[in-house]
Amino acid sequence: MAPVTFERTDATSRRRDRPLQASAKRLSRPPRPGAVDFAVVLAGLGLGASVALALTAETWSELTATGGIAMFIGNLTGLAGTYLALVMILLVSRIPVVERTLGQDRLLAWHRRLAPWPISLIVAHAVFLTIGYAQSAHTGVLHELGTFVSHFPGMLVALIGFGILVVIAVLSIYSVRRRLKRETWWAIHLGMYLAFALAFAHEVVLGPSFVNHPLTQVVWSAAWAATAGVVLTYRFGLPIYRSLRYRLRVAELREEADGITSIILEGRNLDRLAISGGQFFEWRFLKRGLWWQAHPYTLSARPRPPYMRLTVKSVGDHSRALSRLQPGTKVLVEGPYGAFTAHARRHQRAALLTNGIGVTTVRSLLEDLPKRSQPVVVWRVASEAEAALADEVRQLVSHLGGKFHLLAGKREDYPLQKVVGLVPDLRTRDLYVSGSESFVKDVVDLLYHQGVAREAIRSEVYAL
Ligand SMILES: Cc1cc2nc3c(=O)[nH]c(=O)nc-3n(C[C@H](O)[C@H](O)[C@H](O)COP(=O)(O)OP(=O)(O)OC[C@H]3O[C@@H](n4cnc5c(N)ncnc54)[C@H](O)[C@@H]3O)c2cc1C
């Protein structure tokens, strides 16, 4: 095999006023904030409609009857809770336009912030309805639960779904979740889909907003069917389609630095892959012990069809196993994802601040920046021996007329004030910050503190 080069070559940089050109470059489509704003308004209207459905479902006499208030609260919390569950699922359903506008890290943060609401509302729904029905039948709560299961259609299945939901909710509490292996927690967490699917039937068959209201039944069912369709399409269908289309295999492994390996993949149709520098894929290597887990890694250079490259630092079992991959190993991909791209530019000039292996986003993003961006790149790394890809970064920065600062050494030697202080005219540049969670958070806080506008900062944390 001819050596694959990801360095700048004369052939790829003939036009000095253009960003470095990879062959047949196709950028990902730009973000569409308008579409996302529209979706947010739609989601708000949907919540209003769900609450209105519950408010109008009960008559005054039903409300004032024994157990009426508890039943009303149970219905209201049930409708609002399941509607918010639908929004929670959509946030992580990988809709491409939403992903590239907001970025997966922000979507996940919203998903996590929203999650306690639907779960608490659904728990309240179960508790209040059981109490309400028990009061109305002048019986005990446990007896009423037995009646639900034996006499109400769809209730046994819904109760199983509810049990799954409660177990997953407990496992998702941070102090519990951090004791589990990430992959284990992830696999269990997918059970949420099953929980909502099991609970669906009892809603439309028994809910007072749906019984004898065929139109609301149809609209509600259509909303859930559409959500299931979106999940199946974007979380499963599209990745399968893309993996079949690109047919990626490991071509070569290169040790770049201590514990850092580049994996070069060979595939088909990569000239048609629309991707921006700074974006990442979820990678699934079809090898014993690895096939069942997908991990995110950024492309460390724009594709050079038929090749593309990721560069991985060994930090745990998955990343360590990648340094022992055999050429020929098949690879499935999900993505590309991420909003850490040149599309986020607001200013002419840019600065890129990173630490450790966060350099992979910087390296590929540099290929998309125009010459006038004159990027200042500041890279803090533990030692020169870990500064993988430094020559490539240096070469790209010099091509763009920028400045490269490699800060190799202890953190104490290079406090964040010093890192940020190396960027002149902070407030007139786009600021891209990537790397470890603490580095990104602290740098972003410092930038805000120094008066940099929120819209000028784009960040990518190497942990989800
Ligand atoms: C958007 C993004 C882009 C990334 N790009 C690169 C890259 O180009 N090169 C690179 O070396 N690393 C990259 N990472 C980090 C890489 O995904 C993790 O280092 C890797 O998944 C660790 O898995 P492990 O089993 O080896 O280690 P573990 O022992 O499982 O974990 C080590 C650390 O990585 C975190 N982690 C583990 N699994 C994941 C996961 N699936 N998603 C997110 N964080 C995880 C853990 O919270 C922990 O802090 C990126 C992460 C993200 C979120």
XYZ file of N, CA and C in Angstrom, residues 149-346:
594
model
N -54.604 -4.368 37.561
C -53.907 -5.402 36.798
C -54.894 -6.423 36.236
N -55.900 -6.790 37.042
C -56.784 -7.870 36.582
C -57.939 -7.387 35.708
N -58.361 -6.131 35.838
C -59.559 -5.701 35.104
C -59.333 -4.631 34.043
N -58.204 -3.904 34.097
C -58.022 -2.785 33.162
C -57.134 -3.215 31.986
N -57.620 -3.052 30.750
C -56.816 -3.495 29.602
C -55.492 -2.720 29.501
N -54.412 -3.439 29.245
C -53.099 -2.811 29.028
C -52.370 -2.423 30.302
N -53.023 -2.630 31.489
C -52.417 -2.118 32.714
C -51.237 -2.956 33.197
N -51.309 -4.282 33.002
C -50.201 -5.121 33.476
C -48.916 -4.742 32.720
N -49.065 -4.621 31.394
C -47.916 -4.268 30.555
C -47.402 -2.881 30.943
N -48.354 -1.952 31.200
C -47.948 -0.590 31.567
C -47.198 -0.594 32.894
N -47.642 -1.457 33.828
C -46.960 -1.523 35.127
C -45.537 -2.058 34.978
N -45.370 -3.014 34.057
C -44.012 -3.528 33.801
C -43.149 -2.381 33.254
N -43.729 -1.630 32.301
C -43.011 -0.469 31.741
C -42.649 0.523 32.833
N -43.585 0.753 33.753
C -43.357 1.702 34.850
C -42.202 1.217 35.739
N -42.197 -0.104 36.005
C -41.119 -0.678 36.826
C -39.759 -0.456 36.165
N -39.702 -0.700 34.852
C -38.433 -0.506 34.124
C -37.999 0.953 34.234
N -38.970 1.852 34.057
C -38.668 3.291 34.110
C -38.083 3.686 35.471
N -38.690 3.163 36.534
C -38.218 3.525 37.879
C -36.797 2.990 38.105
N -36.549 1.730 37.688
C -35.211 1.155 37.880
C -34.169 1.990 37.130
N -34.476 2.332 35.869
C -33.496 3.096 35.082
C -33.305 4.488 35.670
N -34.403 5.074 36.161
C -34.295 6.412 36.764
C -33.351 6.376 37.962
N -33.458 5.324 38.777
C -32.576 5.222 39.960
C -31.124 5.039 39.508
N -30.922 4.186 38.472
C -29.549 3.955 37.991
C -28.951 5.208 37.351
N -29.809 6.122 36.924
C -29.315 7.329 36.252
C -28.923 8.428 37.231
N -29.267 8.235 38.510
C -28.838 9.239 39.490
C -27.312 9.230 39.503
N -26.718 10.419 39.460
C -25.280 10.523 39.217
C -24.457 9.637 40.148
N -24.790 9.660 41.451
C -23.950 8.919 42.402
C -24.021 7.409 42.150
N -25.142 6.923 41.576
C -25.251 5.495 41.253
C -24.574 5.235 39.906
N -24.864 6.121 38.951
C -24.388 5.919 37.579
C -22.860 5.871 37.511
N -22.191 6.721 38.311
C -20.734 6.757 38.178
C -20.060 5.492 38.701
N -20.818 4.629 39.413
C -20.239 3.351 39.850
C -20.324 2.288 38.756
N -21.167 2.541 37.740
C -21.322 1.547 36.668
C -20.359 1.868 35.541
N -19.970 0.829 34.793
C -19.194 1.099 33.585
C -20.091 1.846 32.616
N -19.507 2.813 31.929
C -20.308 3.643 31.038
C -21.119 2.816 30.045
N -20.492 1.800 29.458
C -21.183 0.986 28.451
C -22.347 0.219 29.068
N -22.145 -0.270 30.314
C -23.205 -1.022 30.981
C -24.394 -0.110 31.217
N -24.107 1.075 31.752
C -25.182 2.015 32.022
C -25.919 2.371 30.727
N -25.143 2.556 29.666
C -25.707 2.950 28.369
C -26.684 1.889 27.859
N -26.249 0.611 27.964
C -27.092 -0.480 27.470
C -28.389 -0.554 28.288
N -28.268 -0.399 29.608
C -29.463 -0.465 30.469
C -30.400 0.697 30.141
N -29.801 1.847 29.931
C -30.539 3.072 29.699
C -31.424 2.979 28.449
N -30.980 2.149 27.466
C -31.797 1.979 26.254
C -33.144 1.331 26.576
N -33.234 0.690 27.766
C -34.497 0.089 28.193
C -35.628 1.103 28.328
N -35.277 2.398 28.397
C -36.307 3.452 28.476
C -37.258 3.374 27.275
N -36.672 3.071 26.102
C -37.518 2.966 24.906
C -38.586 1.897 25.130
N -38.147 0.767 25.703
C -39.076 -0.335 25.958
C -40.144 0.111 26.957
N -39.706 0.826 28.008
C -40.646 1.262 29.045
C -41.765 2.113 28.426
N -41.393 3.070 27.574
C -42.425 3.942 26.984
C -43.302 3.175 25.991
N -42.699 2.242 25.258
C -43.497 1.454 24.306
C -44.541 0.628 25.068
N -44.126 0.032 26.200
C -45.059 -0.813 26.967
C -46.196 0.018 27.568
N -45.880 1.252 27.937
C -46.891 2.065 28.622
C -47.877 2.709 27.650
N -47.543 2.706 26.363
C -48.342 3.490 25.417
C -49.821 3.055 25.351
N -50.052 1.738 25.230
C -51.415 1.257 24.964
C -52.400 1.713 26.045
N -51.999 1.624 27.328
C -52.967 1.927 28.401
C -53.399 3.395 28.354
N -52.500 4.226 27.828
C -52.827 5.661 27.770
C -54.029 5.914 26.851
N -53.920 5.423 25.613
C -54.981 5.730 24.656
C -56.250 4.921 24.904
N -56.110 3.784 25.592
C -57.292 2.957 25.841
C -58.052 3.444 27.072
N -57.303 3.951 28.080
C -57.946 4.284 29.357
C -58.018 5.779 29.670
N -57.103 6.580 29.095
C -57.030 8.005 29.457
C -58.321 8.742 29.144
N -58.851 9.521 30.107
C -60.114 10.232 29.855
C -60.019 11.217 28.690
N -58.810 11.672 28.371
C -58.676 12.592 27.231
C -58.792 11.850 25.908
N -58.717 10.514 25.946
C -58.699 9.752 24.693
C -59.952 8.895 24.483
N -60.509 8.411 25.611
C -61.692 7.545 25.481
C -62.816 8.368 24.844
N -63.400 7.854 23.792
C -64.461 8.547 23.029
C -63.982 9.840 22.361
N -62.683 10.004 22.203
C -62.147 11.165 21.471
C -61.206 10.652 20.378
N -61.777 10.153 19.288
C -60.926 9.519 18.266
C -59.863 10.465 17.703
N -60.204 11.774 17.598
C -59.232 12.694 17.004
C -57.968 12.798 17.876
N -58.184 12.989 19.198
C -57.013 13.093 20.079
C -56.243 11.772 20.100
N -56.980 10.669 20.014
C -56.295 9.362 19.947
C -55.375 9.299 18.732
N -55.907 9.768 17.596
C -55.124 9.699 16.354
C -53.907 10.632 16.460
N -54.130 11.874 16.951
C -53.022 12.840 17.004
C -51.927 12.336 17.952
N -52.345 11.851 19.138
C -51.372 11.368 20.130
C -50.596 10.163 19.587
N -51.334 9.230 18.961
C -50.673 8.038 18.407
C -49.713 8.449 17.295
N -50.142 9.425 16.476
C -49.278 9.864 15.369
C -48.006 10.511 15.921
N -48.139 11.288 17.012
C -46.954 11.945 17.580
C -45.954 10.892 18.069
N -46.459 9.843 18.748
C -45.559 8.793 19.244
C -45.013 7.946 18.106
N -45.855 7.689 17.086
C -45.363 6.894 15.946
C -44.266 7.677 15.218
N -44.463 9.006 15.081
C -43.456 9.833 14.409
C -42.149 9.824 15.217
N -42.271 9.891 16.542
C -41.062 9.867 17.385
C -40.325 8.540 17.211
N -41.101 7.436 17.229
C -40.469 6.124 17.033
C -39.792 6.069 15.660
N -40.460 6.661 14.654
C -39.894 6.674 13.296
C -38.584 7.455 13.257
N -38.560 8.607 13.955
C -37.349 9.441 13.977
C -36.198 8.667 14.630
N -36.511 8.010 15.762
C -35.464 7.250 16.473
C -34.947 6.123 15.578
N -35.882 5.373 14.973
C -35.452 4.242 14.137
C -34.635 4.722 12.938
N -35.065 5.853 12.360
C -34.363 6.356 11.176
C -32.965 6.846 11.524
N -32.895 7.742 12.518
C -31.609 8.415 12.735
C -30.666 7.673 13.681
N -31.204 6.879 14.600
C -30.289 6.176 15.514
C -29.896 4.818 14.976
N -30.747 4.261 14.095
C -30.443 2.922 13.590
C -30.301 2.895 12.060
N -31.329 3.392 11.356
C -31.348 3.283 9.892
C -30.176 4.002 9.241
N -30.019 5.280 9.574
C -28.970 6.080 8.923
C -27.566 5.523 9.197
N -27.239 5.170 10.469
C -25.915 4.583 10.693
C -25.698 3.293 9.888
N -26.734 2.463 9.788
C -26.566 1.215 9.021
C -26.323 1.558 7.551
N -27.150 2.499 7.040
C -27.009 2.895 5.637
C -25.599 3.431 5.377
N -25.133 4.338 6.264
C -23.814 4.953 6.036
C -22.694 3.922 6.166
N -22.834 3.032 7.137
C -21.775 2.031 7.316
C -21.683 1.136 6.082
N -22.846 0.797 5.507
C -22.827 -0.042 4.313
C -22.262 0.736 3.131
N -22.567 2.033 3.119
C -22.130 2.847 1.993
C -20.609 3.051 2.012
N -20.036 3.266 3.200
C -18.603 3.573 3.257
C -17.733 2.328 3.451
N -18.321 1.256 3.955
C -17.583 -0.026 4.108
C -16.159 0.184 4.633
N -16.088 0.743 5.820
C -14.772 1.077 6.370
C -14.072 -0.142 6.950
N -12.767 -0.173 6.762
C -11.907 -1.212 7.361
C -10.644 -0.552 7.851
N -10.063 -1.120 8.872
C -8.784 -0.593 9.352
C -7.731 -0.898 8.296
N -6.999 0.165 7.865
C -5.951 -0.044 6.866
C -4.580 -0.099 7.529
N -4.385 0.761 8.533
C -3.043 0.870 9.105
C -3.116 1.525 10.479
N -2.187 1.164 11.341
C -2.082 1.827 12.657
C -0.738 2.531 12.726
N -0.730 3.738 13.286
C 0.548 4.443 13.425
C 0.684 4.961 14.842
N 1.804 4.695 15.455
C 2.016 5.248 16.790
C 2.495 6.681 16.617
N 1.718 7.629 17.155
C 2.056 9.039 16.954
C 2.911 9.576 18.088
N 2.649 9.067 19.308
C 3.363 9.542 20.488
C 3.103 8.532 21.589
N 3.603 8.818 22.798
C 3.391 7.880 23.914
C 1.900 7.622 24.118
N 1.448 6.389 23.932
C 0.056 6.038 24.192
C -0.939 6.672 23.242
N -0.468 7.165 22.111
C -1.399 7.804 21.148
C -1.194 7.167 19.771
N -2.288 6.646 19.249
C -2.208 5.903 17.989
C -3.178 6.482 16.973
N -2.709 6.608 15.741
C -3.634 6.977 14.664
C -4.122 5.715 13.983
N -5.423 5.692 13.706
C -5.998 4.551 12.994
C -6.436 5.057 11.633
N -5.846 4.500 10.615
C -6.204 4.929 9.261
C -7.173 3.903 8.689
N -8.285 4.418 8.215
C -9.333 3.542 7.696
C -9.438 3.727 6.193
N -9.806 2.666 5.541
C -10.004 2.740 4.103
C -11.466 2.430 3.816
N -12.058 3.164 2.899
C -13.464 2.890 2.608
C -13.842 3.310 1.201
N -15.100 3.107 0.898
C -15.609 3.498 -0.425
C -16.414 4.787 -0.298
N -16.573 5.468 -1.389
C -17.471 6.639 -1.480
C -17.132 7.753 -0.493
N -15.919 7.783 0.026
C -15.607 8.812 1.021
C -15.548 10.201 0.389
N -15.388 10.247 -0.929
C -15.414 11.558 -1.596
C -16.814 12.166 -1.517
N -17.803 11.342 -1.174
C -19.175 11.873 -1.084
C -19.617 12.115 0.358
N -18.693 11.888 1.274
C -19.017 12.100 2.689
C -18.969 13.600 3.000
N -20.108 14.139 3.438
C -20.149 15.558 3.813
C -19.766 15.677 5.282
N -18.626 16.267 5.541
C -18.152 16.361 6.932
C -17.329 17.629 7.086
N -17.408 18.232 8.267
C -16.602 19.417 8.532
C -15.505 19.053 9.515
N -14.377 19.753 9.396
C -13.295 19.564 10.356
C -13.826 19.843 11.756
N -13.440 19.020 12.737
C -13.911 19.193 14.109
C -15.057 18.257 14.446
N -15.613 17.586 13.437
C -16.738 16.681 13.734
C -16.241 15.285 14.126
N -17.128 14.523 14.764
C -16.743 13.198 15.239
C -17.769 12.157 14.827
N -17.347 10.927 14.908
C -18.258 9.794 14.708
C -18.318 8.987 16.003
N -19.385 8.209 16.147
C -19.399 7.130 17.138
C -18.901 5.906 16.366
N -17.826 5.289 16.838
C -17.174 4.200 16.097
C -17.461 2.858 16.770
N -17.752 1.891 15.952
C -17.986 0.523 16.457
C -17.053 -0.404 15.672
N -16.042 -0.923 16.349
C -15.064 -1.791 15.679
C -15.530 -3.230 15.826
N -15.697 -3.897 14.686
C -16.290 -5.240 14.717
C -15.230 -6.294 15.059
N -14.897 -6.308 16.350
C -13.888 -7.226 16.852
C -14.401 -7.770 18.179
N -13.989 -8.992 18.518
C -14.491 -9.569 19.770
C -14.224 -8.633 20.948
N -15.251 -8.396 21.749
C -15.089 -7.531 22.921
C -15.337 -6.058 22.632
N -15.317 -5.666 21.352
C -15.499 -4.241 21.034
C -16.791 -3.957 20.282
N -17.311 -4.967 19.561
C -18.413 -4.726 18.627
C -19.644 -4.138 19.302
N -19.842 -4.425 20.597
C -21.087 -4.006 21.246
C -21.020 -2.585 21.809
N -19.852 -1.936 21.722
C -19.800 -0.576 22.262
C -19.328 0.421 21.204
N -20.019 1.559 21.148
C -19.622 2.624 20.216
C -19.054 3.776 21.036
N -17.888 4.274 20.636
C -17.267 5.395 21.364
C -17.026 6.558 20.406
N -17.102 7.788 20.937
C -16.888 8.940 20.060
C -15.394 9.279 19.892
N -14.962 9.434 18.651
C -13.612 9.939 18.359
C -13.727 10.875 17.159
N -12.991 11.962 17.242
C -13.018 12.973 16.182
C -12.102 12.549 15.039
N -12.446 12.932 13.825
C -11.494 12.717 12.732
C -10.333 13.674 12.964
N -9.092 13.173 12.920
C -7.962 14.053 13.205
C -7.425 14.705 11.938
N -8.130 14.519 10.824
C -7.822 15.234 9.580
C -9.047 15.080 8.697
N -9.194 15.974 7.732
C -10.280 15.759 6.765
C -9.984 14.456 6.015
N -11.024 13.765 5.563
C -10.772 12.519 4.826
C -9.901 12.779 3.589
N -9.058 11.828 3.282
C -8.312 11.826 2.016
C -8.769 10.569 1.288
N -9.914 10.633 0.581
C -10.486 9.410 0.001
C -9.419 8.609 -0.746
N -9.327 7.327 -0.586
C -10.259 6.465 0.145
C -9.928 6.302 1.633
N -9.166 7.244 2.194
C -8.756 7.073 3.590
C -9.359 8.121 4.511
N -9.490 7.769 5.769
C -9.706 8.770 6.801
C -9.007 8.315 8.073
N -8.875 9.241 9.008
C -8.002 8.949 10.139
C -8.608 9.439 11.450
N -8.480 8.625 12.487
C -8.769 9.112 13.824
C -7.515 8.890 14.664
N -7.360 9.684 15.708
C -6.161 9.574 16.541
C -6.618 9.440 17.985
N -6.168 8.362 18.621
C -6.766 7.961 19.897
C -5.719 7.885 20.995
N -6.065 8.476 22.137
C -5.194 8.361 23.313
C -5.712 7.212 24.176
N -4.827 6.344 24.612
C -5.236 5.213 25.456
C -5.518 5.713 26.862
N -6.803 5.659 27.254
C -7.153 6.072 28.620
C -7.890 4.971 29.374
N -8.491 4.047 28.662
C -9.273 2.992 29.312
C -9.315 1.773 28.415
N -10.236 0.837 28.716
C -10.209 -0.444 27.997
C -10.469 -0.298 26.494
N -11.436 0.536 26.102
C -11.755 0.658 24.676
C -10.602 1.312 23.913
N -10.172 2.474 24.386
C -9.134 3.204 23.648
C -7.827 2.408 23.624
N -7.534 1.658 24.701
C -6.314 0.834 24.707
C -6.427 -0.286 23.666
N -7.633 -0.876 23.590
C -7.815 -1.994 22.645
C -7.640 -1.520 21.200
N -7.925 -0.249 20.940
C -7.808 0.242 19.560
C -6.357 0.237 19.081
N -5.418 0.364 20.017
C -4.012 0.381 19.585
C -3.538 -1.021 19.200
N -4.409 -2.027 19.409
C -4.022 -3.405 19.040
C -4.891 -3.941 17.893
N -5.590 -3.035 17.195
C -6.473 -3.488 16.105
C -5.662 -4.114 14.975
N -6.280 -5.066 14.312
C -5.612 -5.679 13.157
C -6.110 -5.020 11.878
N -5.217 -4.778 10.896
C -5.694 -4.286 9.603
C -6.762 -5.234 9.061
N -7.752 -4.669 8.429
C -8.851 -5.477 7.883
C -10.074 -5.480 8.788
N -9.922 -5.062 10.066
C -11.085 -5.044 10.972
C -12.167 -4.131 10.399
N -13.393 -4.642 10.358
C -14.491 -3.837 9.815
C -14.974 -2.827 10.861
N -15.474 -1.689 10.381
C -15.867 -0.614 11.298
C -17.230 -0.050 10.895
N -18.125 0.088 11.880
C -19.411 0.757 11.632
C -19.348 2.158 12.231
N -20.026 3.099 11.579
C -19.981 4.473 12.095
C -21.378 5.048 12.268
N -21.461 5.942 13.243
C -22.685 6.723 13.449
C -22.251 8.181 13.445
N -22.776 8.965 12.551
C -22.372 10.366 12.475
C -22.228 10.788 11.025
N -21.513 11.854 10.703
C -20.758 12.696 11.628
C -21.650 13.620 12.458
N -21.178 13.875 13.680
C -21.887 14.760 14.600
C -20.981 15.919 14.998
N -21.623 16.932 15.599
C -20.831 17.994 16.218
C -21.019 19.337 15.551
N -20.995 20.366 16.400
C -21.160 21.738 15.919
C -19.866 22.536 16.092
N -18.776 21.824 16.392
C -17.471 22.472 16.576
C -16.829 22.588 15.191
N -17.384 23.437 14.361
C -16.956 23.485 12.959
C -16.759 24.935 12.518
N -16.230 25.085 11.316
C -16.015 26.434 10.776
C -17.355 27.136 10.522
N -18.456 26.384 10.471
C -19.766 27.026 10.292
C -20.093 27.957 11.459
N -19.464 27.705 12.621
C -19.796 28.508 13.817
C -19.097 29.868 13.795
N -18.308 30.149 12.768
C -17.522 31.393 12.764
C -18.411 32.629 12.719
N -18.042 33.635 13.524
C -18.733 34.925 13.517
C -17.768 36.048 13.158
